[in-house]
CSV table of C-alpha atoms in Angstrom, one decimal:
chain,number,residue,atom,x,y,z
A,1,UNK,CA,27.1,-24.6,-11.8
A,2,UNK,CA,26.5,-23.7,-8.0
A,3,UNK,CA,23.6,-25.4,-6.0
A,4,UNK,CA,21.6,-22.4,-6.2
A,5,UNK,CA,21.5,-22.7,-10.2
A,6,UNK,CA,21.2,-26.4,-10.4
A,7,UNK,CA,17.6,-27.5,-11.8
A,8,UNK,CA,15.5,-29.1,-9.2
A,9,UNK,CA,15.1,-32.9,-9.3
A,10,UNK,CA,11.7,-34.5,-9.3
A,11,UNK,CA,10.7,-37.1,-6.8
A,12,UNK,CA,11.1,-40.9,-8.3
A,13,UNK,CA,7.5,-41.6,-7.9
A,14,UNK,CA,6.7,-38.5,-10.3
A,15,UNK,CA,9.3,-39.4,-12.4
A,16,UNK,CA,8.0,-42.7,-12.8
A,17,UNK,CA,4.5,-41.6,-13.4
A,18,UNK,CA,5.5,-39.3,-16.5
A,19,UNK,CA,8.2,-41.4,-17.9
A,20,UNK,CA,6.0,-42.7,-20.8
A,21,UNK,CA,4.8,-39.2,-21.4
A,22,UNK,CA,8.1,-37.7,-21.3
A,23,UNK,CA,9.5,-40.2,-23.8
A,24,UNK,CA,6.5,-39.4,-26.3
A,25,UNK,CA,7.1,-35.7,-25.7
A,26,UNK,CA,10.6,-35.8,-26.3
A,27,UNK,CA,10.5,-38.1,-29.7
A,28,UNK,CA,7.4,-37.0,-31.3
A,29,UNK,CA,5.6,-33.5,-32.2
A,30,UNK,CA,2.1,-34.6,-30.5
A,31,UNK,CA,0.7,-32.0,-28.3
A,32,UNK,CA,0.9,-32.1,-24.5
A,33,UNK,CA,-2.8,-32.8,-24.2
A,34,UNK,CA,-2.8,-35.6,-26.8
A,35,UNK,CA,0.1,-37.3,-24.9
A,36,UNK,CA,-1.9,-37.2,-21.7
A,37,UNK,CA,-5.1,-38.3,-22.9
A,38,UNK,CA,-3.2,-41.4,-24.3
A,39,UNK,CA,-1.1,-42.2,-21.1
A,40,UNK,CA,-4.1,-41.3,-18.7
A,41,UNK,CA,-2.1,-38.7,-16.6
A,42,UNK,CA,-3.3,-35.0,-15.9
A,43,UNK,CA,-2.5,-32.5,-18.4
A,44,UNK,CA,-2.0,-29.6,-15.7
A,45,UNK,CA,0.4,-32.0,-13.9
A,46,UNK,CA,2.7,-32.9,-16.7
A,47,UNK,CA,2.4,-29.4,-17.9
A,48,UNK,CA,3.7,-28.3,-14.7
A,49,UNK,CA,6.5,-30.9,-14.5
A,50,UNK,CA,7.6,-29.9,-17.8
A,51,UNK,CA,8.1,-26.2,-16.8
A,52,UNK,CA,9.9,-27.0,-13.7
A,53,UNK,CA,11.9,-30.2,-14.2
A,54,UNK,CA,12.6,-30.7,-17.8
A,55,UNK,CA,12.6,-27.0,-19.2
A,56,UNK,CA,15.4,-28.2,-21.8
A,57,UNK,CA,12.7,-30.3,-23.6
A,58,UNK,CA,10.2,-27.7,-23.3
A,59,UNK,CA,12.4,-25.2,-25.1
A,60,UNK,CA,13.8,-27.5,-27.5
A,61,UNK,CA,10.1,-28.3,-28.5
A,62,UNK,CA,9.5,-24.6,-29.0
A,63,UNK,CA,13.0,-23.7,-30.9
A,64,UNK,CA,14.4,-21.8,-28.2
A,65,UNK,CA,18.0,-22.3,-27.4
A,66,UNK,CA,19.6,-22.6,-24.0
A,67,UNK,CA,23.3,-23.7,-23.3
A,68,UNK,CA,23.1,-25.1,-20.1
A,69,UNK,CA,20.6,-26.2,-17.5
A,70,UNK,CA,20.8,-22.9,-15.5
A,71,UNK,CA,20.0,-20.7,-18.8
A,72,UNK,CA,17.1,-23.3,-19.3
A,73,UNK,CA,15.9,-22.4,-15.7
A,74,UNK,CA,16.0,-19.0,-16.4
A,75,UNK,CA,15.0,-18.5,-20.2
A,76,UNK,CA,11.3,-17.7,-20.9
A,77,UNK,CA,9.4,-19.2,-23.7
A,78,UNK,CA,8.5,-15.5,-24.8
A,79,UNK,CA,8.7,-12.2,-23.6
A,80,UNK,CA,5.9,-10.2,-22.0
A,81,UNK,CA,4.6,-9.1,-25.7
A,82,UNK,CA,5.8,-10.1,-29.0
A,83,UNK,CA,6.0,-13.3,-31.1
A,84,UNK,CA,6.6,-16.6,-29.6
A,85,UNK,CA,9.7,-18.5,-30.8
A,86,UNK,CA,7.3,-21.0,-32.5
A,87,UNK,CA,5.4,-18.4,-34.4
A,88,UNK,CA,8.5,-16.6,-35.6
A,89,UNK,CA,10.0,-20.1,-36.7
A,90,UNK,CA,6.5,-20.9,-38.2
A,91,UNK,CA,5.6,-17.3,-40.1
A,92,UNK,CA,9.2,-16.0,-40.2
A,93,UNK,CA,9.7,-16.9,-44.1
A,94,UNK,CA,6.3,-15.8,-45.3
A,95,UNK,CA,6.6,-12.5,-43.3
A,96,UNK,CA,9.8,-11.9,-45.2
A,97,UNK,CA,8.3,-12.8,-48.4
A,98,UNK,CA,5.5,-10.1,-47.7
A,99,UNK,CA,8.2,-7.6,-47.6
A,100,UNK,CA,10.0,-8.9,-50.8
A,101,UNK,CA,9.6,-7.1,-54.1
A,102,UNK,CA,9.4,-10.3,-56.0
A,103,UNK,CA,6.1,-11.3,-54.2
A,104,UNK,CA,4.3,-8.0,-54.6
A,105,UNK,CA,2.1,-9.3,-57.4
A,106,UNK,CA,0.6,-11.8,-54.7
A,107,UNK,CA,-1.9,-10.7,-51.8
A,108,UNK,CA,-1.4,-12.0,-48.2
A,109,UNK,CA,-3.5,-14.9,-48.9
A,110,UNK,CA,-1.8,-16.1,-51.8
A,111,UNK,CA,1.5,-15.8,-50.1
A,112,UNK,CA,0.4,-18.0,-47.3
A,113,UNK,CA,-0.8,-20.7,-49.3
A,114,UNK,CA,2.9,-20.5,-51.0
A,115,UNK,CA,4.1,-21.3,-47.7
A,116,UNK,CA,1.4,-23.9,-46.6
A,117,UNK,CA,0.2,-21.7,-43.9
A,118,UNK,CA,-3.2,-20.5,-42.9
A,119,UNK,CA,-3.9,-17.1,-44.4
A,120,UNK,CA,-5.8,-15.7,-41.4
A,121,UNK,CA,-3.1,-16.6,-39.0
A,122,UNK,CA,-0.5,-15.1,-41.6
A,123,UNK,CA,-2.7,-11.8,-41.6
A,124,UNK,CA,-3.1,-12.0,-37.9
A,125,UNK,CA,0.6,-12.1,-37.5
A,126,UNK,CA,1.3,-9.2,-39.7
A,127,UNK,CA,-1.4,-6.8,-38.0
A,128,UNK,CA,0.1,-7.8,-34.6
A,129,UNK,CA,3.6,-7.5,-35.0
A,130,UNK,CA,4.4,-6.0,-38.5
A,131,UNK,CA,1.8,-3.3,-39.2
A,132,UNK,CA,4.3,-1.0,-40.9
A,133,UNK,CA,5.1,-3.8,-43.3
A,134,UNK,CA,1.5,-4.1,-44.5
A,135,UNK,CA,1.4,-0.4,-45.1
A,136,UNK,CA,4.4,-0.2,-47.2
A,137,UNK,CA,3.2,-3.2,-49.1
A,138,UNK,CA,0.0,-1.9,-50.0
A,139,UNK,CA,1.5,1.8,-51.1
A,140,UNK,CA,4.0,-0.3,-53.2
A,141,UNK,CA,1.2,-2.5,-54.8
A,142,UNK,CA,-0.7,0.9,-55.6
A,143,UNK,CA,2.1,2.3,-57.1
A,144,UNK,CA,2.8,-0.7,-59.2
A,145,UNK,CA,-0.8,-0.8,-60.1
A,146,UNK,CA,-1.4,-4.2,-58.6
A,147,UNK,CA,-4.1,-3.0,-55.9
A,148,UNK,CA,-7.3,-5.1,-55.9
A,149,UNK,CA,-9.4,-2.6,-54.5
A,150,UNK,CA,-10.2,-4.6,-51.5
A,151,UNK,CA,-10.4,-2.7,-48.2
A,152,UNK,CA,-7.5,-3.1,-46.0
A,153,UNK,CA,-7.1,-2.0,-42.4
A,154,UNK,CA,-10.0,-1.3,-40.0
A,155,UNK,CA,-13.4,-1.4,-41.3
A,156,UNK,CA,-15.7,1.6,-40.9
A,157,UNK,CA,-18.5,-0.4,-39.3
A,158,UNK,CA,-16.1,-2.3,-37.0
A,159,UNK,CA,-14.8,1.4,-36.0
A,160,UNK,CA,-18.1,2.5,-35.1
A,161,UNK,CA,-18.9,-0.6,-33.5
A,162,UNK,CA,-15.9,-0.7,-31.2
A,163,UNK,CA,-15.7,3.2,-30.8
A,164,UNK,CA,-17.5,3.5,-27.1
A,165,UNK,CA,-15.4,0.5,-25.7
A,166,UNK,CA,-12.1,1.8,-26.9
A,167,UNK,CA,-13.0,5.2,-25.6
A,168,UNK,CA,-13.7,3.4,-22.0
A,169,UNK,CA,-10.6,1.7,-22.4
A,170,UNK,CA,-8.7,5.0,-22.5
A,171,UNK,CA,-10.4,7.0,-19.8
A,172,UNK,CA,-11.0,4.1,-17.1
A,173,UNK,CA,-9.1,1.2,-15.6
A,174,UNK,CA,-11.7,-1.2,-16.5
A,175,UNK,CA,-10.5,-4.5,-17.5
A,176,UNK,CA,-11.0,-5.7,-21.5
A,177,UNK,CA,-13.9,-8.3,-20.2
A,178,UNK,CA,-15.7,-5.9,-18.2
A,179,UNK,CA,-15.5,-3.2,-21.1
A,180,UNK,CA,-16.9,-5.7,-23.4
A,181,UNK,CA,-19.6,-6.7,-21.2
A,182,UNK,CA,-20.6,-3.0,-20.6
A,183,UNK,CA,-20.7,-2.2,-24.2
A,184,UNK,CA,-22.4,-5.3,-25.3
A,185,UNK,CA,-19.6,-6.5,-27.8
A,186,UNK,CA,-17.5,-9.3,-28.2
A,187,UNK,CA,-14.5,-9.8,-25.9
A,188,UNK,CA,-12.2,-11.5,-28.4
A,189,UNK,CA,-13.2,-9.3,-31.1
A,190,UNK,CA,-12.4,-5.9,-28.6
A,191,UNK,CA,-9.1,-7.7,-27.9
A,192,UNK,CA,-8.1,-8.3,-31.6
A,193,UNK,CA,-9.4,-4.8,-32.6
A,194,UNK,CA,-7.3,-3.2,-30.0
A,195,UNK,CA,-4.2,-5.3,-30.7
A,196,UNK,CA,-4.4,-4.6,-34.3
A,197,UNK,CA,-5.3,-0.7,-34.7
A,198,UNK,CA,-4.8,0.8,-31.3
A,199,UNK,CA,-1.3,-0.1,-30.4
A,200,UNK,CA,-0.8,3.2,-28.5
A,201,UNK,CA,-3.8,2.3,-26.2
A,202,UNK,CA,-2.2,-1.3,-25.9
A,203,UNK,CA,1.3,0.4,-24.9
A,204,UNK,CA,-0.4,2.7,-22.5
A,205,UNK,CA,-2.2,0.1,-20.6
A,206,UNK,CA,0.9,-2.0,-20.5
A,207,UNK,CA,2.8,0.9,-18.9
A,208,UNK,CA,0.0,1.2,-16.3
A,209,UNK,CA,0.2,-2.4,-15.6
A,210,UNK,CA,3.9,-2.0,-15.2
A,211,UNK,CA,3.6,0.7,-12.7
A,212,UNK,CA,1.1,-1.2,-10.6
A,213,UNK,CA,3.6,-4.0,-9.9
A,214,UNK,CA,5.3,-2.2,-7.2
A,215,UNK,CA,2.0,-1.0,-5.4
A,216,UNK,CA,-1.5,-2.7,-5.1
A,217,UNK,CA,-4.3,-0.4,-4.3
A,218,UNK,CA,-7.8,-1.5,-3.9
A,219,UNK,CA,-10.2,-1.1,-7.0
A,220,UNK,CA,-6.8,-0.1,-9.3
A,221,UNK,CA,-5.3,-2.2,-11.8
A,222,UNK,CA,-2.5,-4.5,-10.8
A,223,UNK,CA,0.5,-5.7,-12.7
A,224,UNK,CA,-1.6,-8.6,-14.5
A,225,UNK,CA,-4.1,-6.4,-15.9
A,226,UNK,CA,-6.7,-7.1,-13.4
A,227,UNK,CA,-8.2,-5.0,-10.7
A,228,UNK,CA,-7.2,-5.5,-7.3
A,229,UNK,CA,-10.7,-6.6,-5.8
A,230,UNK,CA,-12.0,-9.7,-4.3
A,231,UNK,CA,-14.1,-11.9,-6.6
A,232,UNK,CA,-17.5,-12.1,-7.1
A,233,UNK,CA,-17.6,-15.3,-5.5
A,234,UNK,CA,-15.5,-14.5,-2.3
A,235,UNK,CA,-17.6,-11.4,-2.0
A,236,UNK,CA,-20.9,-13.1,-2.0
A,237,UNK,CA,-19.3,-16.0,0.4
A,238,UNK,CA,-18.4,-13.2,3.1
A,239,UNK,CA,-21.2,-10.8,2.6
A,240,UNK,CA,-23.2,-11.8,5.8
A,241,UNK,CA,-20.1,-12.3,7.7
A,242,UNK,CA,-18.9,-8.9,6.9
A,243,UNK,CA,-22.3,-7.5,8.0
A,244,UNK,CA,-22.1,-9.3,11.3
A,245,UNK,CA,-18.4,-8.1,11.8
A,246,UNK,CA,-19.4,-4.5,11.0
A,247,UNK,CA,-22.7,-4.4,12.8
A,248,UNK,CA,-22.5,-6.6,15.8
A,249,UNK,CA,-20.2,-7.3,18.5
A,250,UNK,CA,-19.7,-10.8,17.9
A,251,UNK,CA,-15.9,-12.0,17.4
A,252,UNK,CA,-14.3,-13.4,14.1
A,253,UNK,CA,-14.4,-17.0,15.5
A,254,UNK,CA,-18.1,-16.7,16.6
A,255,UNK,CA,-19.1,-15.3,13.1
A,256,UNK,CA,-17.0,-18.4,11.6
A,257,UNK,CA,-18.6,-20.7,13.9
A,258,UNK,CA,-22.2,-19.3,13.0
A,259,UNK,CA,-21.9,-19.1,9.2
A,260,UNK,CA,-19.5,-22.3,8.9
A,261,UNK,CA,-16.4,-20.5,7.6
A,262,UNK,CA,-12.7,-21.0,8.1
A,263,UNK,CA,-11.7,-18.3,10.6
A,264,UNK,CA,-8.2,-17.8,9.4
A,265,UNK,CA,-9.6,-17.2,5.8
A,266,UNK,CA,-12.3,-14.9,7.2
A,267,UNK,CA,-9.6,-13.0,8.9
A,268,UNK,CA,-7.3,-12.7,5.8
A,269,UNK,CA,-10.3,-11.8,3.6
A,270,UNK,CA,-11.0,-9.0,6.3
A,271,UNK,CA,-7.7,-7.4,6.4
A,272,UNK,CA,-7.3,-7.6,2.9
A,273,UNK,CA,-10.6,-6.2,1.5
A,274,UNK,CA,-12.1,-4.4,4.3
A,275,UNK,CA,-9.2,-2.8,6.4
A,276,UNK,CA,-11.6,0.2,7.3
A,277,UNK,CA,-13.8,-2.2,9.1
A,278,UNK,CA,-10.8,-3.8,11.2
A,279,UNK,CA,-9.6,-0.3,12.1
A,280,UNK,CA,-13.1,0.7,13.2
A,281,UNK,CA,-13.4,-2.1,15.2
A,282,UNK,CA,-10.3,-1.5,16.9
A,283,UNK,CA,-11.1,2.4,17.6
A,284,UNK,CA,-8.7,3.8,15.0
A,285,UNK,CA,-9.2,5.9,11.9
A,286,UNK,CA,-8.0,4.0,8.7
A,287,UNK,CA,-5.7,5.6,6.5
A,288,UNK,CA,-3.7,4.3,3.4
A,289,UNK,CA,-0.6,2.2,4.3
A,290,UNK,CA,-1.5,2.5,8.1
A,291,UNK,CA,-0.2,-0.8,10.2
A,292,UNK,CA,-2.9,-2.8,12.4
A,293,UNK,CA,0.1,-3.2,15.0
A,294,UNK,CA,0.0,0.4,15.9
A,295,UNK,CA,-3.8,0.3,16.8
A,296,UNK,CA,-5.3,0.3,20.1
A,297,UNK,CA,-5.8,-3.7,21.3
A,298,UNK,CA,-9.1,-3.1,22.6
A,299,UNK,CA,-12.2,-4.5,20.2
A,300,UNK,CA,-15.5,-3.8,19.6
A,301,UNK,CA,-16.6,-6.8,21.8
A,302,UNK,CA,-14.4,-5.6,24.6
A,303,UNK,CA,-16.5,-2.4,24.3
A,304,UNK,CA,-19.6,-4.2,24.5
A,305,UNK,CA,-18.3,-6.2,27.8
A,306,UNK,CA,-17.7,-2.8,29.6
A,307,UNK,CA,-20.5,-0.9,28.2
A,308,UNK,CA,-23.1,-1.7,31.0
A,309,UNK,CA,-20.5,-1.2,33.7
A,310,UNK,CA,-19.6,2.3,32.0
A,311,UNK,CA,-23.3,3.4,31.8
A,312,UNK,CA,-23.7,2.4,35.8
A,313,UNK,CA,-20.4,4.1,36.6
A,314,UNK,CA,-22.1,7.3,34.9
A,315,UNK,CA,-25.5,7.2,36.6
A,316,UNK,CA,-24.3,6.1,40.0
A,317,UNK,CA,-21.7,7.8,42.2
A,318,UNK,CA,-20.3,4.4,43.5
A,319,UNK,CA,-16.5,3.4,43.7
A,320,UNK,CA,-15.1,1.8,40.6
A,321,UNK,CA,-14.4,-1.5,42.4
A,322,UNK,CA,-18.0,-1.9,43.4
A,323,UNK,CA,-19.2,-1.5,39.9
A,324,UNK,CA,-16.6,-4.0,38.5
A,325,UNK,CA,-17.5,-6.5,41.2
A,326,UNK,CA,-21.0,-6.4,40.3
A,327,UNK,CA,-20.4,-7.1,36.6
A,328,UNK,CA,-17.7,-9.5,37.2
A,329,UNK,CA,-14.9,-7.4,35.9
A,330,UNK,CA,-11.3,-7.3,37.2
A,331,UNK,CA,-11.0,-3.9,38.8
A,332,UNK,CA,-7.7,-2.8,37.5
A,333,UNK,CA,-8.5,-4.1,34.1
A,334,UNK,CA,-11.5,-1.8,34.4
A,335,UNK,CA,-9.7,1.2,35.5
A,336,UNK,CA,-7.0,1.0,32.8
A,337,UNK,CA,-9.9,0.5,30.0
A,338,UNK,CA,-11.6,3.9,31.4
A,339,UNK,CA,-8.2,5.5,31.3
A,340,UNK,CA,-7.8,4.8,27.7
A,341,UNK,CA,-11.3,5.0,26.4
A,342,UNK,CA,-13.2,7.3,29.1
A,343,UNK,CA,-10.6,9.8,30.3
A,344,UNK,CA,-13.3,12.0,31.6
A,345,UNK,CA,-15.0,9.5,33.7
A,346,UNK,CA,-11.8,8.1,34.8
A,347,UNK,CA,-10.9,11.5,36.1
A,348,UNK,CA,-13.8,11.7,37.8
A,349,UNK,CA,-13.4,8.4,39.5
A,350,UNK,CA,-9.5,8.4,39.8
A,351,UNK,CA,-7.0,9.7,42.0
A,352,UNK,CA,-6.2,13.3,42.8
A,353,UNK,CA,-3.5,15.1,45.0
A,354,UNK,CA,-4.8,16.7,48.2
A,355,UNK,CA,-3.4,20.0,50.0
A,356,UNK,CA,-0.8,18.2,51.9
A,357,UNK,CA,0.6,16.5,48.6
A,358,UNK,CA,-0.7,13.2,49.2
A,359,UNK,CA,-2.6,11.1,46.4
A,360,UNK,CA,-6.2,10.3,47.4
A,361,UNK,CA,-9.4,9.1,45.8
A,362,UNK,CA,-11.0,12.1,43.9
A,363,UNK,CA,-14.6,10.4,44.7
A,364,UNK,CA,-13.6,10.1,48.6
A,365,UNK,CA,-12.1,13.5,48.8
A,366,UNK,CA,-15.4,14.9,47.2
A,367,UNK,CA,-17.4,13.0,49.7
A,368,UNK,CA,-15.6,13.8,52.9
A,369,UNK,CA,-14.5,17.2,51.9
A,370,UNK,CA,-17.0,19.2,54.4
A,371,UNK,CA,-16.5,17.1,57.3
A,372,UNK,CA,-12.5,17.4,56.9
A,373,UNK,CA,-13.0,21.3,56.7
A,374,UNK,CA,-15.0,21.2,60.0
A,375,UNK,CA,-13.0,19.0,61.6
A,376,UNK,CA,-9.7,21.1,60.7
A,377,UNK,CA,-11.5,24.6,61.6
A,378,UNK,CA,-13.6,23.5,64.7
A,379,UNK,CA,-12.9,21.7,68.0
A,380,UNK,CA,-15.7,19.0,67.0
A,381,UNK,CA,-14.8,15.5,66.9
A,382,UNK,CA,-15.2,13.2,63.9
A,383,UNK,CA,-17.9,11.1,65.4
A,384,UNK,CA,-20.6,14.2,65.9
A,385,UNK,CA,-19.5,15.5,62.6
A,386,UNK,CA,-19.9,12.0,60.6
A,387,UNK,CA,-23.5,11.7,62.3
A,388,UNK,CA,-24.6,15.2,61.5
A,389,UNK,CA,-23.5,14.7,57.8
A,390,UNK,CA,-24.8,11.3,57.5
A,391,UNK,CA,-21.6,9.8,57.0
A,392,UNK,CA,-20.2,6.4,58.1
A,393,UNK,CA,-18.0,7.1,61.2
A,394,UNK,CA,-15.5,4.5,60.5
A,395,UNK,CA,-15.0,5.0,56.9
A,396,UNK,CA,-14.5,8.7,57.7
A,397,UNK,CA,-12.0,8.0,60.5
A,398,UNK,CA,-10.3,5.7,58.4
A,399,UNK,CA,-9.7,8.0,55.4
A,400,UNK,CA,-8.5,10.9,57.9
A,401,UNK,CA,-6.0,8.7,59.6
A,402,UNK,CA,-4.6,7.4,56.3
A,403,UNK,CA,-4.4,10.6,54.3
A,404,UNK,CA,-4.5,13.4,56.8
A,405,UNK,CA,-2.8,12.3,59.9
A,406,UNK,CA,-1.5,15.8,60.7
A,407,UNK,CA,-5.2,16.9,61.1
A,408,UNK,CA,-5.3,14.2,63.7
A,409,UNK,CA,-2.5,15.9,65.6
A,410,UNK,CA,-3.4,19.3,65.3
A,411,UNK,CA,-6.9,18.5,66.7
A,412,UNK,CA,-5.3,16.9,69.7
A,413,UNK,CA,-2.9,19.5,70.6
A,414,UNK,CA,-5.8,22.2,70.3
A,415,UNK,CA,-7.9,19.9,72.4
A,416,UNK,CA,-5.7,19.1,75.3
A,417,UNK,CA,-4.8,22.9,76.4
A,418,UNK,CA,-8.6,23.8,76.1
A,419,UNK,CA,-9.3,21.1,78.5
A,420,UNK,CA,-6.6,21.8,80.9
A,421,UNK,CA,-7.7,25.5,81.2
A,422,UNK,CA,-11.5,24.0,81.8
A,423,UNK,CA,-10.0,21.8,84.8
A,424,UNK,CA,-8.3,24.7,86.3
């Protein structure tokens, strides 16, 4: 047997704790709960110990054969549906007798008493696992004149009582407890009614659960038969936190600190049950199966951080760096945010290509466009042009010197010959 197939061993302390209970479980027929009560140990702990480390004893108790430890580790006590091995061993002879012609003169209750069984238990086993046998048996008894005129099968009043619940189970994905509560009927009674008299519905819902094992969709049934949705307790616990996350710019850590929640647990809850809100915070549109890693990194708190600066930038024709400094922002980070989230504003504040091919500030170019035109088409110097247009001479001079040096050269070439002619 390979190491991957070897049954795991419990630690010595665990084995010592359960040694007395294990001896009683192997040597007697007492129930696990009774053994745990006598030994003063946890029922759930000892039961888990048996399932994980001593499956050989567990399977032997239920009459299931396993040839090796590896087989025991992978052998189930029962299938997903059908009789357990213990029930098959207990009721097997009585069920066989119900189909034997020698016992047709007895009803099911009498056969149960002949084999020392509970009549209701035997009847339930027949209805759940051998409904065809019951029908054949009743037909033969009527043919032989042994019918006792007793009502068999579903009672009319019972059919009417559960009719609405059965219809709801056929047309919705609601669970049995939810349907029982909505229709005001007993959950155990409805479950037994469906098990005994609506096996097609039971099979349909079983196939639906089987299909749901490969995909979980919020609000729909899962492989366990429950719907994929948060528990009422979790929904109530995070109700206010979700509202703050949706309606405010508070971060997850701030919300968790304010409400006394675990930030990691709250993050997991949001990403599992409120993905549309998580996507909305990140400025993305939610769609089924979308990945958060493909959304923008800027979040709602970031948008709130830059909102006042963006409003000021829209209202005032000032450089981006000045606005960033006023609000304590990093200029380049602020420009990058504008580029991704405010492209029109970024284009207004951003760079442009001038007529000479150089990249210049759009805002500066718009401010100095008239001065440059005058400087290029007339012989006037920059200083009087700046004074007449209300511009700062040094700023205008620096802009022209950095971005339009050819204008300065041309202007000088035009000015020098004119001065020479006047001198002559």
